[in-house]
CSV table of C-alpha atoms in Angstrom, one decimal:
chain,number,residue,atom,x,y,z
P,9,UNK,CA,0.1,0.0,0.0
P,10,UNK,CA,2.9,2.4,0.8
P,11,UNK,CA,4.4,1.8,-2.6
P,12,UNK,CA,1.2,3.0,-4.4
P,13,UNK,CA,0.2,6.7,-3.4
P,14,UNK,CA,-3.3,6.2,-5.0
P,15,UNK,CA,-4.3,3.5,-2.6
P,16,UNK,CA,-5.7,3.6,1.1
P,17,UNK,CA,-4.5,1.4,4.0
P,18,UNK,CA,-7.1,-1.2,5.0
P,19,UNK,CA,-7.8,-2.4,8.5
P,20,UNK,CA,-9.7,-5.6,9.0
P,21,UNK,CA,-11.3,-6.1,12.4
P,22,UNK,CA,-11.5,-9.8,11.6
P,23,UNK,CA,-8.8,-10.6,9.2
P,24,UNK,CA,-9.9,-14.3,8.9
P,25,UNK,CA,-13.3,-13.5,8.0
P,26,UNK,CA,-13.9,-13.0,4.3
P,27,UNK,CA,-17.2,-11.2,5.0
P,28,UNK,CA,-15.4,-8.4,7.0
P,29,UNK,CA,-15.5,-5.1,5.5
P,30,UNK,CA,-12.4,-3.0,6.2
P,31,UNK,CA,-12.1,0.5,7.3
P,32,UNK,CA,-9.6,2.7,5.3
P,33,UNK,CA,-7.1,5.2,6.2
P,34,UNK,CA,-6.1,8.2,4.1
P,35,UNK,CA,-2.5,9.1,3.2
P,36,UNK,CA,-1.0,12.3,4.2
P,37,UNK,CA,2.4,13.8,3.9
P,38,UNK,CA,4.0,14.9,7.1
P,39,UNK,CA,7.4,16.1,8.7
P,40,UNK,CA,7.3,14.6,12.1
P,41,UNK,CA,9.8,12.8,14.2
P,42,UNK,CA,9.7,9.2,15.8
P,43,UNK,CA,10.7,9.5,19.4
P,44,UNK,CA,11.7,6.8,21.8
P,45,UNK,CA,10.8,8.0,25.4
P,46,UNK,CA,12.2,6.1,28.4
P,47,UNK,CA,10.6,6.8,31.9
P,48,UNK,CA,12.9,5.9,34.9
P,49,UNK,CA,11.6,5.8,38.4
P,50,UNK,CA,14.1,5.9,41.2
P,51,UNK,CA,12.6,5.2,44.7
P,52,UNK,CA,14.1,7.0,47.5
P,53,UNK,CA,14.8,5.2,50.9
P,54,UNK,CA,12.0,5.9,53.4
P,55,UNK,CA,13.4,7.2,56.7
P,56,UNK,CA,10.2,7.9,58.6
P,57,UNK,CA,7.2,5.9,58.0
P,58,UNK,CA,4.8,8.8,58.5
P,59,UNK,CA,6.1,10.8,55.6
P,60,UNK,CA,5.4,10.0,51.9
P,61,UNK,CA,8.3,10.3,49.8
P,62,UNK,CA,7.7,10.8,46.2
P,63,UNK,CA,9.9,8.8,43.7
P,64,UNK,CA,12.3,10.4,41.5
P,65,UNK,CA,11.1,10.3,37.9
P,66,UNK,CA,13.4,10.9,34.8
P,67,UNK,CA,12.6,10.9,31.2
P,68,UNK,CA,15.2,9.9,28.4
P,69,UNK,CA,14.3,10.9,24.8
P,70,UNK,CA,15.9,9.7,21.5
P,71,UNK,CA,15.2,10.6,18.1
P,72,UNK,CA,15.0,7.5,16.0
P,73,UNK,CA,13.9,9.0,12.5
P,74,UNK,CA,11.9,11.3,10.5
P,75,UNK,CA,8.5,10.1,9.4
P,76,UNK,CA,7.4,11.4,6.0
P,77,UNK,CA,4.0,9.8,5.5
P,78,UNK,CA,1.1,9.0,7.8
P,79,UNK,CA,-2.1,7.1,7.5
P,80,UNK,CA,-5.1,8.6,9.4
P,81,UNK,CA,-8.5,6.7,9.8
P,82,UNK,CA,-10.9,9.5,9.4
P,83,UNK,CA,-14.0,7.6,8.2
P,84,UNK,CA,-16.7,5.7,10.0
P,85,UNK,CA,-16.7,1.9,10.4
P,86,UNK,CA,-19.0,0.5,7.7
P,87,UNK,CA,-21.7,-2.3,8.2
P,88,UNK,CA,-20.2,-5.7,9.1
P,89,UNK,CA,-22.0,-8.4,7.5
P,90,UNK,CA,-22.0,-11.8,9.3
P,91,UNK,CA,-22.7,-15.3,7.7
P,92,UNK,CA,-25.7,-15.9,10.1
P,93,UNK,CA,-29.1,-17.4,9.9
P,94,UNK,CA,-32.0,-16.5,11.7
P,95,UNK,CA,-34.1,-19.5,12.8
P,96,UNK,CA,-38.1,-19.3,13.3
P,97,UNK,CA,-37.4,-19.0,17.1
P,98,UNK,CA,-35.3,-16.1,16.5
P,99,UNK,CA,-32.0,-17.7,17.3
P,100,UNK,CA,-28.9,-16.9,15.3
P,101,UNK,CA,-26.9,-19.7,13.8
P,102,UNK,CA,-23.5,-19.4,12.2
P,103,UNK,CA,-23.0,-20.5,8.7
P,104,UNK,CA,-19.3,-20.2,8.5
P,105,UNK,CA,-18.5,-23.9,8.6
P,106,UNK,CA,-21.2,-24.6,5.9
P,107,UNK,CA,-20.2,-21.8,3.4
P,108,UNK,CA,-16.5,-21.7,3.6
P,109,UNK,CA,-14.2,-24.2,2.1
P,110,UNK,CA,-11.1,-24.6,4.3
P,111,UNK,CA,-10.1,-27.9,2.7
P,112,UNK,CA,-10.8,-30.0,-0.3
P,113,UNK,CA,-14.4,-31.3,0.3
P,114,UNK,CA,-16.2,-34.2,-1.2
P,115,UNK,CA,-19.6,-34.2,-3.3
P,116,UNK,CA,-21.6,-34.3,-0.1
P,117,UNK,CA,-20.6,-31.0,0.8
P,118,UNK,CA,-22.1,-29.3,-2.2
P,119,UNK,CA,-25.3,-31.3,-2.1
P,120,UNK,CA,-26.4,-30.3,1.5
P,121,UNK,CA,-29.5,-28.3,2.0
P,122,UNK,CA,-28.8,-24.8,3.5
P,123,UNK,CA,-30.6,-21.8,4.2
P,124,UNK,CA,-30.6,-19.2,1.6
P,125,UNK,CA,-27.5,-16.9,2.1
P,126,UNK,CA,-26.7,-14.0,-0.3
P,127,UNK,CA,-24.1,-11.6,0.9
P,128,UNK,CA,-24.5,-8.0,-0.6
P,129,UNK,CA,-22.4,-7.5,-3.6
P,130,UNK,CA,-21.0,-4.2,-2.5
P,131,UNK,CA,-21.0,-2.0,0.5
P,132,UNK,CA,-21.3,1.8,0.7
P,133,UNK,CA,-18.6,3.6,-1.2
P,134,UNK,CA,-18.6,6.5,1.2
P,135,UNK,CA,-17.1,6.3,4.6
P,136,UNK,CA,-17.5,9.9,5.8
P,137,UNK,CA,-20.8,11.7,6.6
P,138,UNK,CA,-22.1,14.0,4.0
P,139,UNK,CA,-24.6,16.9,4.6
P,140,UNK,CA,-27.2,17.2,1.8
P,141,UNK,CA,-27.9,21.1,1.4
P,142,UNK,CA,-31.1,21.1,-0.5
P,143,UNK,CA,-31.4,24.0,-2.7
P,144,UNK,CA,-34.5,25.7,-4.2
P,145,UNK,CA,-35.4,25.6,-7.9
P,146,UNK,CA,-32.5,26.6,-10.1
P,147,UNK,CA,-32.9,29.8,-11.9
P,148,UNK,CA,-31.8,29.1,-15.5
P,149,UNK,CA,-30.8,31.7,-18.1
P,150,UNK,CA,-33.5,33.4,-20.1
P,151,UNK,CA,-34.8,31.2,-23.1
P,152,UNK,CA,-34.2,27.8,-21.3
P,153,UNK,CA,-37.1,25.3,-21.5
P,154,UNK,CA,-37.4,22.3,-19.4
P,155,UNK,CA,-36.9,19.0,-21.2
P,156,UNK,CA,-40.1,17.5,-22.4
P,157,UNK,CA,-39.9,14.2,-20.5
P,158,UNK,CA,-42.9,12.2,-19.1
P,159,UNK,CA,-42.9,11.1,-15.8
P,160,UNK,CA,-43.1,12.9,-12.2
P,161,UNK,CA,-39.9,11.8,-10.7
P,162,UNK,CA,-37.5,13.5,-13.1
P,163,UNK,CA,-34.2,14.6,-11.7
P,164,UNK,CA,-33.5,18.0,-13.4
P,165,UNK,CA,-30.1,19.2,-14.8
P,166,UNK,CA,-28.0,21.3,-12.4
P,167,UNK,CA,-27.5,23.9,-15.0
P,168,UNK,CA,-28.7,24.7,-18.5
P,169,UNK,CA,-26.5,23.3,-21.3
P,170,UNK,CA,-24.4,25.7,-23.1
P,171,UNK,CA,-26.2,26.3,-26.4
P,172,UNK,CA,-23.9,25.7,-29.3
P,173,UNK,CA,-26.7,25.9,-32.0
P,174,UNK,CA,-25.8,23.1,-34.2
P,175,UNK,CA,-28.3,21.8,-36.8
P,176,UNK,CA,-28.8,18.1,-36.7
P,177,UNK,CA,-29.9,16.1,-39.8
P,178,UNK,CA,-31.3,12.7,-40.2
P,179,UNK,CA,-31.0,10.5,-43.1
P,180,UNK,CA,-34.6,10.5,-43.7
P,181,UNK,CA,-34.9,14.3,-43.8
P,182,UNK,CA,-35.9,15.5,-47.0
P,183,UNK,CA,-34.0,18.8,-47.2
P,184,UNK,CA,-30.5,19.9,-45.8
P,185,UNK,CA,-29.9,23.4,-44.3
P,186,UNK,CA,-28.3,25.9,-46.5
P,187,UNK,CA,-27.1,28.4,-43.7
P,188,UNK,CA,-26.5,28.3,-39.9
P,189,UNK,CA,-28.8,29.4,-37.4
P,190,UNK,CA,-28.7,33.0,-36.4
P,191,UNK,CA,-27.6,32.1,-32.6
P,192,UNK,CA,-24.7,30.1,-34.0
P,193,UNK,CA,-23.6,33.1,-36.0
P,194,UNK,CA,-23.7,35.3,-33.1
P,195,UNK,CA,-21.8,32.9,-30.9
P,196,UNK,CA,-18.9,32.6,-33.2
P,197,UNK,CA,-18.8,36.4,-33.8
P,198,UNK,CA,-18.9,36.9,-30.0
P,199,UNK,CA,-15.5,35.1,-29.6
P,200,UNK,CA,-13.9,35.8,-33.0
P,201,UNK,CA,-12.1,38.8,-31.6
P,202,UNK,CA,-8.6,38.5,-32.9
P,203,UNK,CA,-6.6,37.8,-36.3
P,204,UNK,CA,-5.8,34.2,-35.1
P,205,UNK,CA,-9.6,33.3,-35.1
P,206,UNK,CA,-10.3,34.9,-38.3
P,207,UNK,CA,-7.5,32.8,-39.8
P,208,UNK,CA,-8.7,29.6,-38.4
P,209,UNK,CA,-12.1,30.4,-39.8
P,210,UNK,CA,-10.8,30.9,-43.3
P,211,UNK,CA,-8.7,27.6,-43.0
P,212,UNK,CA,-11.8,25.6,-42.1
P,213,UNK,CA,-13.7,27.3,-45.0
P,214,UNK,CA,-11.0,26.1,-47.4
P,215,UNK,CA,-11.2,22.6,-45.9
P,216,UNK,CA,-14.9,22.4,-46.6
P,217,UNK,CA,-14.4,23.7,-50.1
P,218,UNK,CA,-11.9,20.9,-50.8
P,219,UNK,CA,-13.9,18.3,-49.0
P,220,UNK,CA,-17.5,18.9,-48.1
P,221,UNK,CA,-17.7,16.3,-45.2
P,222,UNK,CA,-15.3,16.0,-42.4
P,223,UNK,CA,-15.1,14.4,-39.0
P,224,UNK,CA,-14.1,16.5,-36.0
P,225,UNK,CA,-11.0,14.4,-35.4
P,226,UNK,CA,-9.9,15.1,-39.1
P,227,UNK,CA,-10.5,18.9,-38.5
P,228,UNK,CA,-8.5,18.7,-35.4
P,229,UNK,CA,-5.7,17.0,-37.5
P,230,UNK,CA,-5.6,19.8,-40.1
P,231,UNK,CA,-6.1,23.1,-38.1
P,232,UNK,CA,-4.9,24.2,-34.8
P,233,UNK,CA,-7.9,25.7,-32.8
P,234,UNK,CA,-8.8,25.5,-29.3
P,235,UNK,CA,-11.6,22.8,-28.7
P,236,UNK,CA,-14.0,25.2,-27.2
P,237,UNK,CA,-13.8,27.5,-30.0
P,238,UNK,CA,-14.2,24.6,-32.4
P,239,UNK,CA,-17.6,23.8,-30.8
P,240,UNK,CA,-18.8,27.3,-31.9
P,241,UNK,CA,-17.1,27.4,-35.3
P,242,UNK,CA,-18.2,24.0,-36.7
P,243,UNK,CA,-22.0,25.0,-36.3
P,244,UNK,CA,-21.2,28.2,-38.0
P,245,UNK,CA,-20.0,26.5,-41.2
P,246,UNK,CA,-21.6,22.9,-41.2
P,247,UNK,CA,-24.3,20.9,-40.2
P,248,UNK,CA,-24.2,17.5,-38.3
P,249,UNK,CA,-25.4,14.1,-39.7
P,250,UNK,CA,-27.2,11.9,-37.0
P,251,UNK,CA,-27.8,8.8,-39.0
P,252,UNK,CA,-26.9,7.0,-42.2
P,253,UNK,CA,-23.6,6.4,-43.8
P,254,UNK,CA,-22.5,9.9,-42.9
P,255,UNK,CA,-23.5,9.7,-39.3
P,256,UNK,CA,-21.2,11.5,-36.9
P,257,UNK,CA,-19.7,13.8,-39.6
P,258,UNK,CA,-19.9,17.5,-40.3
P,259,UNK,CA,-21.3,18.5,-43.8
P,260,UNK,CA,-20.9,21.7,-45.5
P,261,UNK,CA,-24.1,23.9,-45.6
P,262,UNK,CA,-26.0,23.3,-48.8
P,263,UNK,CA,-24.4,20.0,-49.8
P,264,UNK,CA,-26.4,16.9,-49.7
P,265,UNK,CA,-24.3,13.8,-49.9
P,266,UNK,CA,-27.4,11.6,-50.6
P,267,UNK,CA,-27.9,13.5,-54.0
P,268,UNK,CA,-24.1,13.1,-55.1
P,269,UNK,CA,-22.8,9.4,-55.8
P,270,UNK,CA,-19.3,10.8,-55.6
P,271,UNK,CA,-20.0,11.4,-51.9
P,272,UNK,CA,-19.5,7.7,-51.2
P,273,UNK,CA,-15.9,8.4,-50.5
P,274,UNK,CA,-16.8,10.4,-47.4
P,275,UNK,CA,-18.9,7.6,-45.8
P,276,UNK,CA,-17.9,6.6,-42.3
P,277,UNK,CA,-16.5,3.3,-41.3
P,278,UNK,CA,-16.9,2.1,-37.7
P,279,UNK,CA,-13.8,-0.1,-37.2
P,280,UNK,CA,-13.0,-2.1,-34.1
P,281,UNK,CA,-9.9,-4.1,-33.7
P,282,UNK,CA,-10.7,-7.8,-33.4
P,283,UNK,CA,-9.0,-9.7,-30.5
P,284,UNK,CA,-9.8,-13.0,-28.5
P,285,UNK,CA,-8.2,-16.4,-28.3
P,286,UNK,CA,-9.8,-17.3,-31.6
P,287,UNK,CA,-7.6,-14.7,-33.4
P,288,UNK,CA,-4.4,-15.8,-31.6
P,289,UNK,CA,-4.0,-12.9,-29.1
P,290,UNK,CA,-5.9,-11.5,-26.3
P,291,UNK,CA,-6.7,-7.7,-25.6
P,292,UNK,CA,-3.8,-7.5,-23.2
P,293,UNK,CA,-1.4,-8.9,-25.8
P,294,UNK,CA,-2.3,-6.2,-28.3
P,295,UNK,CA,-0.1,-3.1,-28.5
P,296,UNK,CA,-3.2,-0.9,-28.9
P,297,UNK,CA,-4.7,-0.1,-25.7
P,298,UNK,CA,-8.2,1.5,-24.9
P,299,UNK,CA,-8.2,4.9,-23.4
P,300,UNK,CA,-10.1,3.5,-20.5
P,301,UNK,CA,-11.5,0.2,-19.4
P,302,UNK,CA,-14.5,-0.9,-17.4
P,303,UNK,CA,-12.0,-3.0,-15.5
P,304,UNK,CA,-10.6,0.3,-14.1
P,305,UNK,CA,-13.3,0.7,-11.6
P,306,UNK,CA,-12.7,3.2,-8.8
P,307,UNK,CA,-12.9,1.3,-5.7
P,308,UNK,CA,-13.4,2.9,-2.3
P,309,UNK,CA,-9.8,1.8,-1.4
P,310,UNK,CA,-8.3,4.2,-4.1
P,311,UNK,CA,-7.8,7.8,-4.2
P,312,UNK,CA,-9.6,9.7,-7.0
P,313,UNK,CA,-7.5,12.1,-9.0
P,314,UNK,CA,-8.2,15.8,-8.8
P,315,UNK,CA,-10.1,17.3,-11.8
P,316,UNK,CA,-8.6,19.7,-14.1
P,317,UNK,CA,-9.6,23.3,-14.2
P,318,UNK,CA,-11.8,24.5,-17.0
P,319,UNK,CA,-11.1,27.2,-19.5
P,320,UNK,CA,-12.4,30.6,-18.7
P,321,UNK,CA,-13.9,33.1,-21.2
P,322,UNK,CA,-10.9,35.4,-20.9
P,323,UNK,CA,-8.8,32.5,-22.2
P,324,UNK,CA,-11.1,32.0,-25.2
P,325,UNK,CA,-11.1,35.6,-26.1
P,326,UNK,CA,-7.4,36.0,-25.9
P,327,UNK,CA,-6.7,33.5,-29.1
P,328,UNK,CA,-3.8,31.2,-29.5
P,329,UNK,CA,-1.1,33.7,-30.4
P,330,UNK,CA,-1.5,36.1,-27.3
P,331,UNK,CA,1.0,36.5,-24.3
P,332,UNK,CA,-1.2,34.3,-22.2
P,333,UNK,CA,0.3,31.2,-24.0
P,334,UNK,CA,3.8,32.3,-24.0
P,335,UNK,CA,4.7,29.6,-21.6
P,336,UNK,CA,3.4,26.9,-23.7
P,337,UNK,CA,5.9,24.5,-25.1
P,338,UNK,CA,4.2,24.0,-28.5
P,339,UNK,CA,3.8,26.8,-31.2
P,340,UNK,CA,0.3,28.2,-31.7
P,341,UNK,CA,0.3,26.9,-35.2
P,342,UNK,CA,0.3,23.3,-34.1
P,343,UNK,CA,-0.4,23.4,-30.4
P,344,UNK,CA,-3.9,21.7,-30.7
P,345,UNK,CA,-3.4,19.6,-33.9
P,346,UNK,CA,-3.7,15.9,-33.6
P,347,UNK,CA,-1.7,13.3,-35.4
P,348,UNK,CA,-2.8,12.1,-38.9
P,349,UNK,CA,-3.0,8.7,-37.5
P,350,UNK,CA,-6.1,9.7,-35.7
P,351,UNK,CA,-8.1,9.8,-38.9
P,352,UNK,CA,-6.1,8.0,-41.6
P,353,UNK,CA,-5.5,4.3,-41.9
P,354,UNK,CA,-2.1,3.3,-43.5
P,355,UNK,CA,-0.9,-0.1,-44.4
P,356,UNK,CA,1.8,-1.2,-41.8
P,357,UNK,CA,0.6,1.0,-38.9
P,358,UNK,CA,-1.6,0.4,-36.1
P,359,UNK,CA,-4.7,2.4,-35.4
P,360,UNK,CA,-4.1,4.6,-32.0
P,361,UNK,CA,-7.2,3.1,-30.4
P,362,UNK,CA,-9.1,-0.1,-30.6
P,363,UNK,CA,-12.2,1.6,-32.0
P,364,UNK,CA,-11.9,4.1,-34.9
P,365,UNK,CA,-14.2,6.1,-37.1
P,366,UNK,CA,-12.6,6.4,-40.6
P,367,UNK,CA,-14.0,8.1,-43.7
P,368,UNK,CA,-13.7,5.8,-46.6
P,369,UNK,CA,-11.3,8.3,-48.4
P,370,UNK,CA,-8.9,8.2,-45.5
P,371,UNK,CA,-8.2,4.4,-45.9
P,372,UNK,CA,-4.9,4.9,-47.7
P,373,UNK,CA,-4.5,1.4,-48.8
P,374,UNK,CA,-4.9,0.4,-52.5
P,375,UNK,CA,-6.7,-2.9,-51.8
P,376,UNK,CA,-9.3,-1.1,-49.7
P,377,UNK,CA,-9.9,1.5,-52.3
P,378,UNK,CA,-10.5,-1.0,-54.9
P,379,UNK,CA,-13.3,-2.5,-52.5
P,380,UNK,CA,-14.8,1.1,-52.2
P,381,UNK,CA,-14.8,1.7,-55.9
P,382,UNK,CA,-16.1,-1.5,-57.3
P,383,UNK,CA,-19.2,0.0,-58.3
P,384,UNK,CA,-18.0,3.5,-59.7
P,385,UNK,CA,-20.2,4.8,-62.5
P,386,UNK,CA,-23.1,2.3,-61.6
P,387,UNK,CA,-24.4,3.7,-58.4
P,388,UNK,CA,-28.3,3.6,-58.6
P,389,UNK,CA,-29.5,4.1,-54.9
P,390,UNK,CA,-28.2,5.6,-51.7
P,391,UNK,CA,-29.3,3.4,-48.8
P,392,UNK,CA,-29.1,4.2,-45.1
P,393,UNK,CA,-26.9,1.2,-44.3
P,394,UNK,CA,-24.4,1.2,-47.2
P,395,UNK,CA,-24.9,4.6,-48.8
P,396,UNK,CA,-23.7,4.7,-52.6
P,397,UNK,CA,-21.4,1.6,-52.1
P,398,UNK,CA,-22.3,-2.0,-52.7
P,399,UNK,CA,-24.0,-4.1,-50.0
P,400,UNK,CA,-21.6,-5.6,-47.4
P,401,UNK,CA,-18.8,-3.2,-48.4
P,402,UNK,CA,-18.3,-2.2,-44.8
P,403,UNK,CA,-17.9,-5.9,-43.8
P,404,UNK,CA,-15.4,-6.5,-46.5
P,405,UNK,CA,-13.4,-3.5,-45.5
P,406,UNK,CA,-13.3,-4.5,-41.8
P,407,UNK,CA,-12.2,-8.1,-42.9
P,408,UNK,CA,-9.3,-6.7,-44.9
P,409,UNK,CA,-8.1,-4.2,-42.2
P,410,UNK,CA,-8.2,-7.1,-39.4
P,411,UNK,CA,-5.9,-9.2,-41.6
P,412,UNK,CA,-3.6,-6.2,-41.9
P,413,UNK,CA,-3.6,-5.7,-38.3
P,414,UNK,CA,-3.1,-9.3,-37.5
P,415,UNK,CA,0.0,-9.5,-39.8
P,416,UNK,CA,1.4,-6.4,-38.0
P,417,UNK,CA,0.8,-8.0,-34.5
P,418,UNK,CA,2.3,-11.2,-35.9
P,419,UNK,CA,5.4,-9.6,-37.1
P,420,UNK,CA,5.9,-7.6,-33.8
P,421,UNK,CA,5.1,-10.5,-31.5
P,422,UNK,CA,5.4,-13.7,-33.4
P,423,UNK,CA,5.5,-15.8,-30.1
P,424,UNK,CA,1.7,-15.2,-29.8
P,425,UNK,CA,1.0,-17.1,-33.0
P,426,UNK,CA,3.3,-20.1,-32.7
P,427,UNK,CA,0.6,-22.5,-31.7
P,428,UNK,CA,-2.3,-21.1,-33.8
P,429,UNK,CA,-3.4,-22.2,-37.1
P,430,UNK,CA,-4.8,-19.7,-39.7
P,431,UNK,CA,-8.4,-20.6,-40.9
P,432,UNK,CA,-10.7,-18.1,-42.9
P,433,UNK,CA,-9.4,-15.1,-40.9
P,434,UNK,CA,-11.2,-12.8,-43.2
P,435,UNK,CA,-14.8,-14.4,-42.3
P,436,UNK,CA,-14.4,-14.7,-38.7
P,437,UNK,CA,-16.9,-13.2,-36.4
P,438,UNK,CA,-16.1,-9.8,-34.9
P,439,UNK,CA,-15.1,-9.7,-31.4
P,440,UNK,CA,-15.3,-6.0,-30.3
P,441,UNK,CA,-12.8,-4.2,-28.0
P,442,UNK,CA,-14.0,-0.7,-27.6
P,443,UNK,CA,-12.4,2.4,-26.3
P,444,UNK,CA,-14.2,4.8,-23.9
P,445,UNK,CA,-15.9,8.2,-24.5
P,446,UNK,CA,-13.7,11.3,-25.2
P,447,UNK,CA,-12.3,12.9,-22.4
P,448,UNK,CA,-13.6,16.2,-21.4
P,449,UNK,CA,-12.1,19.0,-23.5
P,450,UNK,CA,-12.7,21.9,-21.3
P,451,UNK,CA,-9.3,22.0,-19.8
P,452,UNK,CA,-7.0,24.9,-19.0
P,453,UNK,CA,-5.1,26.0,-22.3
P,454,UNK,CA,-1.6,25.3,-21.1
P,455,UNK,CA,-2.6,21.8,-19.8
P,456,UNK,CA,-5.0,20.9,-22.6
P,457,UNK,CA,-4.5,17.5,-23.9
P,458,UNK,CA,-6.9,16.9,-26.9
P,459,UNK,CA,-8.8,13.9,-27.0
P,460,UNK,CA,-8.0,11.4,-29.7
P,461,UNK,CA,-10.7,8.7,-29.7
P,462,UNK,CA,-14.1,7.9,-28.6
P,463,UNK,CA,-16.4,4.9,-28.4
P,464,UNK,CA,-19.6,6.7,-29.5
P,465,UNK,CA,-18.2,9.8,-31.2
P,466,UNK,CA,-21.9,10.7,-32.3
P,467,UNK,CA,-23.2,10.7,-29.0
P,468,UNK,CA,-20.3,12.7,-27.6
P,469,UNK,CA,-20.8,15.4,-30.3
P,470,UNK,CA,-24.5,15.6,-29.8
P,471,UNK,CA,-24.0,16.3,-26.1
P,472,UNK,CA,-21.4,19.0,-27.0
P,473,UNK,CA,-23.5,20.8,-29.3
P,474,UNK,CA,-27.1,20.5,-28.0
């Protein structure tokens, strides 16, 4: 426990009892001394029996060392759950000898009739008392409307969402917007107060002129802009597709990819690296790791990390090239840029995360492009599942990409495949390993670390722009 600063020290009142719940101590730095104190008592000779002579007491102190870390038990003791059974007469009977295996047992041990005993799956996560300060109804900003949700027991939001005024379009919608909302224009004009922001706006306009459909990660890899400003700039220049083959992508105003067969190269491919024993390697053997995992559960015996500070409005208005960022290590021109691997797939290189959202034009492999362009000139219908491509095109692309990744892992870690046989790798069933949601992007400018991946990029962006 001492070797890991993120853990708390556990104290078990009954160490041999597996149902004993511990109390935890928090770690604190200190600069105290460890003393050894000796008390010596010397009795004096008593000359007169009527007089009481006090013994002579001496103290000797010695400094043994310096203490730099202490553990303090500041919480309350949790519930202690005993393996007991209450009989009909109210008598409590211990069940430890019936439910605990202290030695190898025969079949009769498991076939005995026992009372139902189900211990709780988890105890309370908090060991310190908390005061609930109930507040009156929150006074939202003007123009805020409560969500239209049926049900009386609705827990409301703590604050109104910051409106970014993005326009969302479904695949079934008949028309696409040709201009942004007036509120989106006002929001961008409000923060576009320096030449750096105007330059970023022009760069993004040029990107949409060259290519009418972009993902947010692809935009981040081509221009350097603060993420909070990008939330306001994208709704100013493009609308967001919710469903269909261009879902989770930003489309230039006035451009309808459903009416242009050449827009199939901009369709999105949800690719997830396959792993499992049937593929010859497990998730832990793969050099590509998820950003976060469900196994990284924050237990009560661990200390949570402190949250980062959010960006202030003053920082947003200062831009990227002001004196406020003089202490940054990166230049303003590339400070918030992501690597190209975050949106481009190349042969011989592993994706940065186990789940990626690629546009078909960003699959820079000749064999993959042949699969995409199999029906060039003969596109007849744009479907919600396959867009302008042939049916099962996404499955063929995933199979080919999975084979490439398996070959890369085979070359880097050949020991994993020494005892495996190859059998129809391209037609094996998917075994998904997903990354987690994007990290929160509202961090301080000097400490900002852009998020590179997402499990559900569409859902994440919807929450950002609602």
